[in-house]
Coordinates of C-alpha atoms in Angstrom, one line a residue:
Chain A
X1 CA -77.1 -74.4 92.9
X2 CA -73.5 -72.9 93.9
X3 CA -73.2 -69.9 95.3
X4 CA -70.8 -67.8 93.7
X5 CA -67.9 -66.0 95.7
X6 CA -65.5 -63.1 94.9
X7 CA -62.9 -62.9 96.7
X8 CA -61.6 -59.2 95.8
X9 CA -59.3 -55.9 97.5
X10 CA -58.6 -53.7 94.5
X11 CA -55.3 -53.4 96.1
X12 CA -52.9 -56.4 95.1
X13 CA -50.7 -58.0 97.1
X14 CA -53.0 -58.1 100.6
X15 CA -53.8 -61.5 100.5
X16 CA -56.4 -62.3 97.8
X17 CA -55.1 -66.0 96.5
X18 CA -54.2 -66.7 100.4
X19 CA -57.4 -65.8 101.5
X20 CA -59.3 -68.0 98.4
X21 CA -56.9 -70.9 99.3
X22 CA -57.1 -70.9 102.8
X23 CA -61.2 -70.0 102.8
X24 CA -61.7 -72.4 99.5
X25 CA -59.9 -75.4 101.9
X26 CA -62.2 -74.3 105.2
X27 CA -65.3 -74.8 103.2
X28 CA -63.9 -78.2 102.3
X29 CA -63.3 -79.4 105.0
X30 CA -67.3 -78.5 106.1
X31 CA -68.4 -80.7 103.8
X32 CA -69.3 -78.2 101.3
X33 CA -67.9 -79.2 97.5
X34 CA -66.0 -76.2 96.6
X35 CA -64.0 -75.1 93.3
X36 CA -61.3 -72.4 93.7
X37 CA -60.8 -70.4 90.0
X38 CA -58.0 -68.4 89.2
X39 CA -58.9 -65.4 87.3
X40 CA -55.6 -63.8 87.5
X41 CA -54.9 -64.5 83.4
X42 CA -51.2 -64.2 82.7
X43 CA -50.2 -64.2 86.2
X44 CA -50.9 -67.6 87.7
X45 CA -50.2 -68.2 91.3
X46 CA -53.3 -70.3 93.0
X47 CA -52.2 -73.5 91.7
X48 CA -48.6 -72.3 93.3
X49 CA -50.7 -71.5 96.6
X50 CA -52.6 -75.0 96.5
X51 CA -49.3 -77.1 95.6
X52 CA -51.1 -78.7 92.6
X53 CA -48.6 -76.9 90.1
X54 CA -47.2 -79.8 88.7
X55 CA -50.9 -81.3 87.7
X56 CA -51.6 -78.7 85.3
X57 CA -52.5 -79.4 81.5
X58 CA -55.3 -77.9 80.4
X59 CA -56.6 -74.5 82.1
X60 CA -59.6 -71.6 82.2
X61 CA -58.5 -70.3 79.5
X62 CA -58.6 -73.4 77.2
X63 CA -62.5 -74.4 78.8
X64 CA -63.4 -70.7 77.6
X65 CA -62.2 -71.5 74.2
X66 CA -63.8 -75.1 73.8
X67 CA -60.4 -76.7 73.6
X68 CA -60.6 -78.5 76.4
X69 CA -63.3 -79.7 78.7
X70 CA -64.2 -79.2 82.6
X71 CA -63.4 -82.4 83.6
X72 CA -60.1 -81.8 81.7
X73 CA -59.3 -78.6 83.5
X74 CA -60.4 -79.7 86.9
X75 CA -57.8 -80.5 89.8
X76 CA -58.9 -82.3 92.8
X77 CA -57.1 -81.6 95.3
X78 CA -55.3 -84.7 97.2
X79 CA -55.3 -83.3 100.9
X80 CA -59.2 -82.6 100.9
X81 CA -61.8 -84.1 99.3
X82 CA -64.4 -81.9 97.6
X83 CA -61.6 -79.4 97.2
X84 CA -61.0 -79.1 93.5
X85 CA -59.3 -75.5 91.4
X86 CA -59.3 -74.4 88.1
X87 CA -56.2 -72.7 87.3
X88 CA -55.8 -70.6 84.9
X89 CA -53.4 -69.6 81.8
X90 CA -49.9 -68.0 82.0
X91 CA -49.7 -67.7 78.4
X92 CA -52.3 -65.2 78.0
X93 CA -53.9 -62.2 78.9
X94 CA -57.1 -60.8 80.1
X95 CA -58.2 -60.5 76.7
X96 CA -58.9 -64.0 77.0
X97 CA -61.6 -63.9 79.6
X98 CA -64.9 -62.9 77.7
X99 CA -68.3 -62.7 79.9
X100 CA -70.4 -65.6 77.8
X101 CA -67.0 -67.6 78.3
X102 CA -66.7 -67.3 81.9
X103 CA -71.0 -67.6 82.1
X104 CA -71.0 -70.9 80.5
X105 CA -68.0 -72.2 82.9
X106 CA -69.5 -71.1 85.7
X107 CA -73.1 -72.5 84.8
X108 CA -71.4 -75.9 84.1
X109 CA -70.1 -75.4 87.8
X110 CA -73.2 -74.7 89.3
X111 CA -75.1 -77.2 88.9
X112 CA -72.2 -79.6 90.7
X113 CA -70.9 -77.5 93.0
X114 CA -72.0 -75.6 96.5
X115 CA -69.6 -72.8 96.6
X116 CA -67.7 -71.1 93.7
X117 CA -64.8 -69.2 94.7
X118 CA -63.6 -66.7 91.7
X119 CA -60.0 -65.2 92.7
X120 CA -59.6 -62.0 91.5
X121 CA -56.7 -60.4 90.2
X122 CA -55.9 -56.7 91.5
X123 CA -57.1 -53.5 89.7
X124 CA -60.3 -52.5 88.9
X125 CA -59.9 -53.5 85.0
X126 CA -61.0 -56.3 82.6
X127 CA -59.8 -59.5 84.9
X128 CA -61.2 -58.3 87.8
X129 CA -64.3 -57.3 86.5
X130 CA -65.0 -60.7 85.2
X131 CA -64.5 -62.4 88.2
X132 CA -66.8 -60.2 90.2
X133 CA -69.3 -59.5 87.2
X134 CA -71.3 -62.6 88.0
X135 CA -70.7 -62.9 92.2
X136 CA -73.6 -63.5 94.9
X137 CA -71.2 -62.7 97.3
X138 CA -68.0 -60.5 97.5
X139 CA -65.5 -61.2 100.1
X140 CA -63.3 -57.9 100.1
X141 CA -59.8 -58.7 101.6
X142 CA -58.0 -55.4 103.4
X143 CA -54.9 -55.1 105.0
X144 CA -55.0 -52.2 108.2
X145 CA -53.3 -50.0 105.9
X146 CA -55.3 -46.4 104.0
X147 CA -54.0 -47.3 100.9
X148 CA -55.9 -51.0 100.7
X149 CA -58.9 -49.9 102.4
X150 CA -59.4 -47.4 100.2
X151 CA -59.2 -49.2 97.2
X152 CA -61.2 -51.8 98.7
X153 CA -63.6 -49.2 99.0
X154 CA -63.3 -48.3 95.4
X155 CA -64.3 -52.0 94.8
X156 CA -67.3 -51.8 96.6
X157 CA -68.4 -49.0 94.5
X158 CA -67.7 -50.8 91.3
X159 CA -69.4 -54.2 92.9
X160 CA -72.5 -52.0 93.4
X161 CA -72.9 -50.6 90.1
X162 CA -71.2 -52.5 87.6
X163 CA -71.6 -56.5 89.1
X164 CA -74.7 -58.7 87.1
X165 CA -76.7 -58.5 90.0
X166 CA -76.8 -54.5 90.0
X167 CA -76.8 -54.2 86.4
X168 CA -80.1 -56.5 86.1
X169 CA -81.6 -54.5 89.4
X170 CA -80.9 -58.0 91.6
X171 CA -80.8 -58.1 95.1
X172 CA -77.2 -56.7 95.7
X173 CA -73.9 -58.5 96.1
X174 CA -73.4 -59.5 99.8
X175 CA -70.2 -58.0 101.0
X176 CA -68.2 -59.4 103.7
X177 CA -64.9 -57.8 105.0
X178 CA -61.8 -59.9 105.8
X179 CA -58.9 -58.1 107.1
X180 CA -55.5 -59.6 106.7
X181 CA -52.4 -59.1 108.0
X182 CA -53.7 -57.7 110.8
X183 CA -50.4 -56.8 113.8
X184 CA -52.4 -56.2 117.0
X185 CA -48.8 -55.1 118.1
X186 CA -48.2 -52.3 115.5
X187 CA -51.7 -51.2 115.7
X188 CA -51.6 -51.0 119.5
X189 CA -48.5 -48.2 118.5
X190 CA -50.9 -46.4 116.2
X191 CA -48.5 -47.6 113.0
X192 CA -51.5 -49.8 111.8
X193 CA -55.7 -48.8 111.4
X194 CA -57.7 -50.6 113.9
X195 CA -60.5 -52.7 113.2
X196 CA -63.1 -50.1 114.2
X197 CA -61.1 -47.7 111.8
X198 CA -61.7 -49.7 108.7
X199 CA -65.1 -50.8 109.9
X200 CA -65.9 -47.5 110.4
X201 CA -64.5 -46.0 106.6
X202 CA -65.7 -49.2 104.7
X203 CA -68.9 -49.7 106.3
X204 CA -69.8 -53.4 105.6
X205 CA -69.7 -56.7 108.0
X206 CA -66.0 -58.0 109.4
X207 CA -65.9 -61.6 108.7
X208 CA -62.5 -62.1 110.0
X209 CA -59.3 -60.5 111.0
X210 CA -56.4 -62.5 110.0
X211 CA -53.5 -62.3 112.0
X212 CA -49.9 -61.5 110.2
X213 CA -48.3 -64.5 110.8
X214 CA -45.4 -65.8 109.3
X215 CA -46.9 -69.6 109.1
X216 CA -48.8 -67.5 105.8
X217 CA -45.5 -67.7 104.0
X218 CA -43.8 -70.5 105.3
X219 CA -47.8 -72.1 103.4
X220 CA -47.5 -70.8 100.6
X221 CA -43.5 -71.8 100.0
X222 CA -45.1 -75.7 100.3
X223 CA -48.1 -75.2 98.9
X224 CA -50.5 -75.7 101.3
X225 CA -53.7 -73.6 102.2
X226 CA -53.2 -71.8 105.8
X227 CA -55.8 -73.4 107.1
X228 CA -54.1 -76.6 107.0
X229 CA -51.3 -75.8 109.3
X230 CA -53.8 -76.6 112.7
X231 CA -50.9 -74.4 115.0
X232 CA -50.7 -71.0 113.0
X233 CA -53.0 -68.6 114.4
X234 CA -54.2 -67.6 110.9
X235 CA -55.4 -71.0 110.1
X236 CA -57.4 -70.9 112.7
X237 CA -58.6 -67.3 111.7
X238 CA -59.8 -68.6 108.0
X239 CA -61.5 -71.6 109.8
X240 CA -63.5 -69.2 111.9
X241 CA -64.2 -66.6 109.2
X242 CA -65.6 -70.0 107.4
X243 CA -67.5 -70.8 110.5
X244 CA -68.9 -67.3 110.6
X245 CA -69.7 -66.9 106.7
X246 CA -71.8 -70.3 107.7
X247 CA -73.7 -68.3 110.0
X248 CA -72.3 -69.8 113.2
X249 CA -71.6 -67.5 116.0
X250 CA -67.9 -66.9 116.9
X251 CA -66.3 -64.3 118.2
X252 CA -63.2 -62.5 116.6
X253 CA -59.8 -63.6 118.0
X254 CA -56.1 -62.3 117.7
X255 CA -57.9 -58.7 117.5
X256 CA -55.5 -57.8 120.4
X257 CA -52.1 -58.1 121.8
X258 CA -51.1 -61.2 123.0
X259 CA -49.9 -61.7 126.4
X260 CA -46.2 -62.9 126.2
X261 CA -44.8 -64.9 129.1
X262 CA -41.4 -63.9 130.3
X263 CA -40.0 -66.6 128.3
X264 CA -41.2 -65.1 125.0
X265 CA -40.3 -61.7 126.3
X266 CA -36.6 -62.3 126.9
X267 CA -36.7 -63.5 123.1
X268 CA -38.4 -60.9 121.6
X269 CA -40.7 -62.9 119.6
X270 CA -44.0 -62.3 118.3
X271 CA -45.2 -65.5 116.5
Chain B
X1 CA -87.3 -33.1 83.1
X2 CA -90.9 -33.6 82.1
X3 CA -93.1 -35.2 84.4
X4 CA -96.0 -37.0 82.6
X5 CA -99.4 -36.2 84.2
X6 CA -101.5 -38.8 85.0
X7 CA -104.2 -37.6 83.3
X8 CA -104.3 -38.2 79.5
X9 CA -106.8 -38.5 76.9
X10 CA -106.5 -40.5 73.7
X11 CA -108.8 -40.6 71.0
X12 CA -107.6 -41.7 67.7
X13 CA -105.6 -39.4 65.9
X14 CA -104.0 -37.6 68.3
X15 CA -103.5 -37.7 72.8
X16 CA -103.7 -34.9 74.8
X17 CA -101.6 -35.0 77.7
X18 CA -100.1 -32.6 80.8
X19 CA -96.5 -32.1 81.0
X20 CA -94.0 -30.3 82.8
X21 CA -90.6 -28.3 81.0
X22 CA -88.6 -26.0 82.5
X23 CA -88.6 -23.2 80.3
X24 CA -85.9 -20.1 80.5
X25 CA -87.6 -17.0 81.4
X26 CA -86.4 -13.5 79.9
X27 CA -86.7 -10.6 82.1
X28 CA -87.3 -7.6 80.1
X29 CA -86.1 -4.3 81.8
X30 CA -85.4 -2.3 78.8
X31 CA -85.7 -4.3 75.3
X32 CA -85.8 -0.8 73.8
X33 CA -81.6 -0.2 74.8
X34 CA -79.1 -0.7 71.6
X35 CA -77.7 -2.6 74.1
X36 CA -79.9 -5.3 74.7
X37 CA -79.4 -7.3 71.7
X38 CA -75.7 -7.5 71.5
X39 CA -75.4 -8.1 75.8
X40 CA -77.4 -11.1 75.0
X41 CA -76.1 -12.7 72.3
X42 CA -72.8 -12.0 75.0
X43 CA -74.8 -14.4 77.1
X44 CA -75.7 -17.1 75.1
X45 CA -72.6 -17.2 73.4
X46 CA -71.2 -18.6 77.8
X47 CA -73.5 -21.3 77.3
X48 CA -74.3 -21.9 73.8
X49 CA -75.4 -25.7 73.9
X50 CA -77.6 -24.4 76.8
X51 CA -79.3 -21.8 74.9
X52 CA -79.7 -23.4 71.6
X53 CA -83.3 -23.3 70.5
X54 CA -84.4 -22.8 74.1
X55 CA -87.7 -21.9 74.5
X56 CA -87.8 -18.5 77.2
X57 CA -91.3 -17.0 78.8
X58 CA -90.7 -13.0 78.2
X59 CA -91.5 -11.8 82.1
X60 CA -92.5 -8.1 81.9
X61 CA -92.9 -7.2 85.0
X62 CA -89.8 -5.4 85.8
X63 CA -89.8 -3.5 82.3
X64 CA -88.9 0.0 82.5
X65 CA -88.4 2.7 79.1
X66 CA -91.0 2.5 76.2
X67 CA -93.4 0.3 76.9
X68 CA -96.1 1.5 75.3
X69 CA -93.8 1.1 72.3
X70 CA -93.4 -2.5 72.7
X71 CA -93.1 -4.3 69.1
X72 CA -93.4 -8.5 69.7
X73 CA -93.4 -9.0 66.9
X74 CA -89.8 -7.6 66.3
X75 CA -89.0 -8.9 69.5
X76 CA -89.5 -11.9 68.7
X77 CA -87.8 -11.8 65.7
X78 CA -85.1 -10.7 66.8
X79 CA -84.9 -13.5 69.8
X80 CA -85.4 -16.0 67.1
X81 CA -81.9 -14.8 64.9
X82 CA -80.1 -15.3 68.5
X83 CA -82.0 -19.2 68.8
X84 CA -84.1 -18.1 71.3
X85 CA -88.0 -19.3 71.1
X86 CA -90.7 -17.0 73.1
X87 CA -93.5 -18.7 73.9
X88 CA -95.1 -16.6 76.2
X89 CA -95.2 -13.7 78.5
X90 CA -95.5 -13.6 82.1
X91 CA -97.0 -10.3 83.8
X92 CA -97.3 -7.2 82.1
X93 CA -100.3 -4.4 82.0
X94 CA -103.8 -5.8 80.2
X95 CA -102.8 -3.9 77.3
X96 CA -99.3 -5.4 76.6
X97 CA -101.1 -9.1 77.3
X98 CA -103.3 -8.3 74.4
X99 CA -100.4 -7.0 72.3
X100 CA -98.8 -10.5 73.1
X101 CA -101.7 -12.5 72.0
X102 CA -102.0 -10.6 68.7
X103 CA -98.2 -11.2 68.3
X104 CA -98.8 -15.3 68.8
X105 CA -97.2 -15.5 72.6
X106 CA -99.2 -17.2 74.8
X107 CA -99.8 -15.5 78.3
X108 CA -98.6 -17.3 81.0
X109 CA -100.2 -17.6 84.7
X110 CA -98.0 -15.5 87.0
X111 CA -97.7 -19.3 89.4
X112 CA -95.8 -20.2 92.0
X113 CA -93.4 -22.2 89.3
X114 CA -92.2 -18.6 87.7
X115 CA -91.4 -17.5 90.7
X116 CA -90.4 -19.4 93.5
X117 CA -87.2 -20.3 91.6
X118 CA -86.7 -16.6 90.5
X119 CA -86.8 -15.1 94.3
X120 CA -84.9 -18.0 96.2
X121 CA -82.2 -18.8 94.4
X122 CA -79.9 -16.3 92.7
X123 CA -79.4 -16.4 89.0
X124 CA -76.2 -17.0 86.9
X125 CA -74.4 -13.3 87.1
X126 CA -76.3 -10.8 84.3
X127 CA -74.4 -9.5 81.8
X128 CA -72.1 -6.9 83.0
X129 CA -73.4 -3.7 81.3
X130 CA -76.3 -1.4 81.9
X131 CA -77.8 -4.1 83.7
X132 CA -79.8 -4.1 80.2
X133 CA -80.7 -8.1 80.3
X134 CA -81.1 -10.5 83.1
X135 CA -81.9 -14.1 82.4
X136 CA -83.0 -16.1 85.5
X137 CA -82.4 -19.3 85.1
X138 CA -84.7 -22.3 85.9
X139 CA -87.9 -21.5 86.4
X140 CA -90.8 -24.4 86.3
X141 CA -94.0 -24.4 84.0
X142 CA -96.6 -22.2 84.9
X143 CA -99.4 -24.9 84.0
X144 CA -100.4 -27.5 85.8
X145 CA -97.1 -28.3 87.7
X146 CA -97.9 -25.8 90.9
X147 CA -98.1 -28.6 93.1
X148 CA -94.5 -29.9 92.0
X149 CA -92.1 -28.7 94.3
X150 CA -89.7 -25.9 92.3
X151 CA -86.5 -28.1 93.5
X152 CA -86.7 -31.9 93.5
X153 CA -84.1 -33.5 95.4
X154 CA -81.8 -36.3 95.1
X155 CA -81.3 -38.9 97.5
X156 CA -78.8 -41.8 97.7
X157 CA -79.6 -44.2 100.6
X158 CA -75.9 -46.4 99.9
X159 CA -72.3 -45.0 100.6
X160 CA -71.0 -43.7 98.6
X161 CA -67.8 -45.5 97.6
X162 CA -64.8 -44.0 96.4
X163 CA -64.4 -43.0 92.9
X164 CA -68.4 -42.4 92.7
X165 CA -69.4 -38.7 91.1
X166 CA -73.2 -37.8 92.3
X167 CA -74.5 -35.0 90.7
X168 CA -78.4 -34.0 91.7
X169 CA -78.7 -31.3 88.8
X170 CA -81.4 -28.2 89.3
X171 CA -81.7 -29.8 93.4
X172 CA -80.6 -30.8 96.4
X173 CA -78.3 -34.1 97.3
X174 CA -79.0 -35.9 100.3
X175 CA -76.4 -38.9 101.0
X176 CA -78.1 -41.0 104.1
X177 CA -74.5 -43.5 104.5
X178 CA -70.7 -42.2 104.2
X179 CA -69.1 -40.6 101.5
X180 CA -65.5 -42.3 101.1
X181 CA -62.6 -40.2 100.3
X182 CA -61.9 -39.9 96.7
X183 CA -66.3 -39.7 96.3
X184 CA -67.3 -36.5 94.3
X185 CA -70.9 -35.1 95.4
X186 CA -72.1 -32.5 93.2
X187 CA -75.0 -30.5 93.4
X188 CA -76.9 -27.2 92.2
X189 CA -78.8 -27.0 95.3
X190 CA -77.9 -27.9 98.8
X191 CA -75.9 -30.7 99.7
X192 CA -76.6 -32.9 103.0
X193 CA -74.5 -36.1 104.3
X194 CA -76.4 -37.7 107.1
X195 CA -72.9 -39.8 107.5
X196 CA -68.9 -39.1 107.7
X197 CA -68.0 -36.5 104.6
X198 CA -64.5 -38.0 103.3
X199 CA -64.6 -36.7 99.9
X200 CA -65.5 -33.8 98.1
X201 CA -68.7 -31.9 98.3
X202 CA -69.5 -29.2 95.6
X203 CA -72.8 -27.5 96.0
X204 CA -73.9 -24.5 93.9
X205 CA -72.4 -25.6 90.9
X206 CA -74.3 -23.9 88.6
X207 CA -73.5 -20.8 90.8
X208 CA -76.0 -20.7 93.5
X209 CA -74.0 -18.6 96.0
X210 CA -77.5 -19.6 98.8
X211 CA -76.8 -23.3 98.3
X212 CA -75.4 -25.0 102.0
X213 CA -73.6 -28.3 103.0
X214 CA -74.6 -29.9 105.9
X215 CA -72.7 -33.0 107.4
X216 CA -72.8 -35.0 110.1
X217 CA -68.9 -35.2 110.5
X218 CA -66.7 -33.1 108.5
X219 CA -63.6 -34.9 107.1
X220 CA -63.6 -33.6 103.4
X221 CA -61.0 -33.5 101.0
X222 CA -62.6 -30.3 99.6
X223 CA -65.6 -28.6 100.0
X224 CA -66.8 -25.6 98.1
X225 CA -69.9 -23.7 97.5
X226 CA -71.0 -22.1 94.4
X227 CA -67.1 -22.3 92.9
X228 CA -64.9 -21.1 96.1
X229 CA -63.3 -24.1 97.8
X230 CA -61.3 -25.0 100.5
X231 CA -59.0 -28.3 100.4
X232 CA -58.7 -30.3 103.9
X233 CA -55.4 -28.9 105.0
X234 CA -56.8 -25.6 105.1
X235 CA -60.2 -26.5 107.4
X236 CA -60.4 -25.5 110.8
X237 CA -58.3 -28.3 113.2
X238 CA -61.4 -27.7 115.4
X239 CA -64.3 -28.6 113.2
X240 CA -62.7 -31.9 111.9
X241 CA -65.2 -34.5 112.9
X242 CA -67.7 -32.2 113.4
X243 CA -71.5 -31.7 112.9
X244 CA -71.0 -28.4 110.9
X245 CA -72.6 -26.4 108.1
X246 CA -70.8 -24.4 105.2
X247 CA -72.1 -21.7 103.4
X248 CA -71.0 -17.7 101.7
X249 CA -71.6 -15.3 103.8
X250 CA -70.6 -12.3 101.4
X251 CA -68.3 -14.0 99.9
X252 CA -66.4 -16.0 102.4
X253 CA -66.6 -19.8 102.6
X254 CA -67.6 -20.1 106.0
X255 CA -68.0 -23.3 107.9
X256 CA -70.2 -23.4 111.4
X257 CA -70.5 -25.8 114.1
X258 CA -74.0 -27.0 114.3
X259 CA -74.7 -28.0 118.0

């Protein structure tokens, strides 16, 4: 039986389809088969994020509606096996995403499948209630920044009330915090929260801090989860937070300044 | 708010069981005014969903004027045209119970439940004139219920998260975790936060002007106690963060250090 992720902020733009890419690939690469679904109706991006936009025929959407099946919709992914996505449809809206539509996907997916990652869209409506309505376990991705953490902690309270687990008196929703875009620099200034600061507001476990890193962009131009790109410093942040949401103990890198040599220093760079 | 009892009997056609309602209680002073009738119906007519049908318990203890020419039956027909049920009396001289009894009100056991409520907490404001009717609001059942306490209390063991409203009617709130900016805790009693207060804290909402907030660190967005606030920006620089209390003290908000 899969166990079923959410990977969720409230906020948009702070690194929700990144963070389901990158942590979708990580788990991949353990071993574990894992299916990345878009829930983001209307405005489609993962399969953008993966590189597997050109493979596209049939979608969520069109398994929801019995016009196509799973086997249909599914994209393995060529880099990684046991990495597959279900994208979903740019053609429609939320509308489209009914709860006994998305519960018979995701049965269908459990029974072949170790983890389920559901990427949320942003808001606290119809899309992103679906893709947390059925979740096991909520990965809530921050950035250092009061406006995110506050909705993020917005979504917690919605995960804790209104999620199938509380509304049929389960055991809760694991939570799991992964702060992205993290700028030890800017933070050491005071222009950015701290860890502890967020920790201390939202209250639930830190699974990783992501470094801002500009190997995140230069990913997603080409399509390729993070995690893939074995120099960037986030990459090797997902792969830990994977390692840690495994229960293996690591301890939390890229938390503070680096130490430039006077090399770097005379350039002024910081990646 | 009815607690069942657990004892019950059944046998056939009907089952006899204990229950608790929190019934209104009327305190005469002086039925016999011209005023009483119309600064009453002034009062219900605040509240009107409150007081529709509402049962009250007449308390006679504080009645002043002509007693001895006490009508209960017109009393209560006259309580009835404003939607107001009597069901009982509480106090009152032996003779006056007897009356009551003739006039079908049942007399009530002067309990703890009539009057715990009535001497700790103050009631909504009585109607301005003559002081000729008082209704103190809340108090328990006399039967059965004297081991209840008068004020249950609420208490939420999670955060609460932003955009969450608590409100712990006729009690006390006690939050064990955070309140996140942007929460709403509401309370007719007293409200605690064993945690960081970001958001707002109301307590005394139904006008309680004794009800308190305690927190462990203060860094509302608004706090207020029975309907006078204060928003953050105008809190004391120095009690941000702080382990404080807030209460009226004749009619000023005022918020304390506590240690």
């Amino acid at each position: 039986m899969a166990k079923i992720i959410v990977m969720t902020s409230g906020k948009g733009g702070v690194g929700k389809t990144t963070s389901s890419a990158a942590f979708g690939t990580g788990l991949a690469l353990r071993g574990f088969k894992t299916i990345v679904i878009d829930f983001d109706v209307g405005l489609r991006n993962l399969d953008l994020i993966m590189g597997c936009e050109r493979r596209v025929v049939f979608d969520f959407i069109n398994v929801i509606n019995g016009e196509a099946n799973l086997n249909q919709a599914l994209i393995k992914d060529k880099r990684v096996d046991n990495l597959y996505i279900l994208p979903t449809s740019q053609t429609r809206d939320k509308d489209a995403l009914t709860k006994a539509g998305v519960e018979k996907v995701l049965d269908e997916l459990r029974r072949d499948f170790d983890y389920i990652i559901c990427d949320s869209p942003a808001g606290i409506e119809k899309g992103a209630l679906m893709a947390l309505y059925f979740a096991d376990c909520a990965i809530v991705v921050t950035n250092p920044e009061v406006s995110s953490v506050r909705d993020s902690d917005r979504i917690l309270g919605v995960l804790a009330s209104r999620s199938r687990r509380a509304e049929l008196s389960l055991d809760p929703v694991e939570e799991h915090l992964l702060l992205t875009r993290y700028d030890p620099d800017r933070v050491e200034k005071g222009e950015m929260l701290r860890v502890d600061d967020v920790l201390d507001i939202l209250a639930i476990p830190l699974l990783g801090v992501i470094p801002e890193s500009q190997a995140v962009l230069r990913a997603s131009n080409v399509g390729m989860p993070v995690v893939l790109d074995e120099k960037s410093n986030a990459g090797q942040a997902y792969l830990d937070a994977v390692a840690r949401f495994l229960g293996e103990p690591v301890e939390h890198r890229f938390v503070k300044p680096e130490k430039k040599g006077i090399l770097q220093r005379w350039l002024g760079r910081t990646a | 708010m009815n607690n069942i009892q657990q004892n019950s009997e059944r046998d056939g056609s009907f089952q006899l069981r204990g229950n608790n309602f929190t019934l209104m209680v009327l305190k005469l002073i002086d039925p016999g005014d011209p005023g009483f009738l119309p600064n009453l119906v002034n009062k219900i007519r605040q509240a009107p969903n409150f007081f529709r049908q509402a049962p009250v318990v007449l308390d006679l203890d504080d009645l002043v004027g002509d007693i001895a020419g006490l009508d209960f039956g017109r009393l209560v027909t006259s309580l009835r045209e404003v939607n107001l049920f009597a069901v009982g009396i509480l106090g009152g001289t032996a003779a006056l119970q007897e009356q009551a009894l003739r006039a079908g009100l049942t007399v009530l056991p002067a309990g703890r439940g009539g009057r715990v409520d009535s001497d700790h907490r103050s009631s909504p404001p009585a109607a301005g004139t003559g002081g000729a009717t008082g209704v103190s609001g809340n108090a328990g059942g006399g039967d059965a219920g004297g081991d209840l306490p008068a004020r249950a209390a609420m208490v939420i063991a999670e955060p609460v998260r932003s955009g969450r409203q608590v409100y712990a009617a006729k009690g006390d709130l006690i939050v064990l975790g955070p309140v996140s900016a942007g929460a709403e805790l509401l309370a007719d009693g007293h409200i605690h936060v064993y945690g960081a207060l970001r958001g707002r804290a109301l307590a005394g909402v139904a006008g309680d002007k004794t009800a308190r907030i305690f927190c462990q660190s203060l860094e509302a967005e608004l706090v207020s106690i029975a309907g006078l606030y204060r928003v953050s920006e105008d809190l004391d620089k120095s009690l941000l963060k702080k382990h404080v209390q807030i209460y009226l003290d004749s009619g000023y908000l005022r918020i304390n250090a506590l240690s």
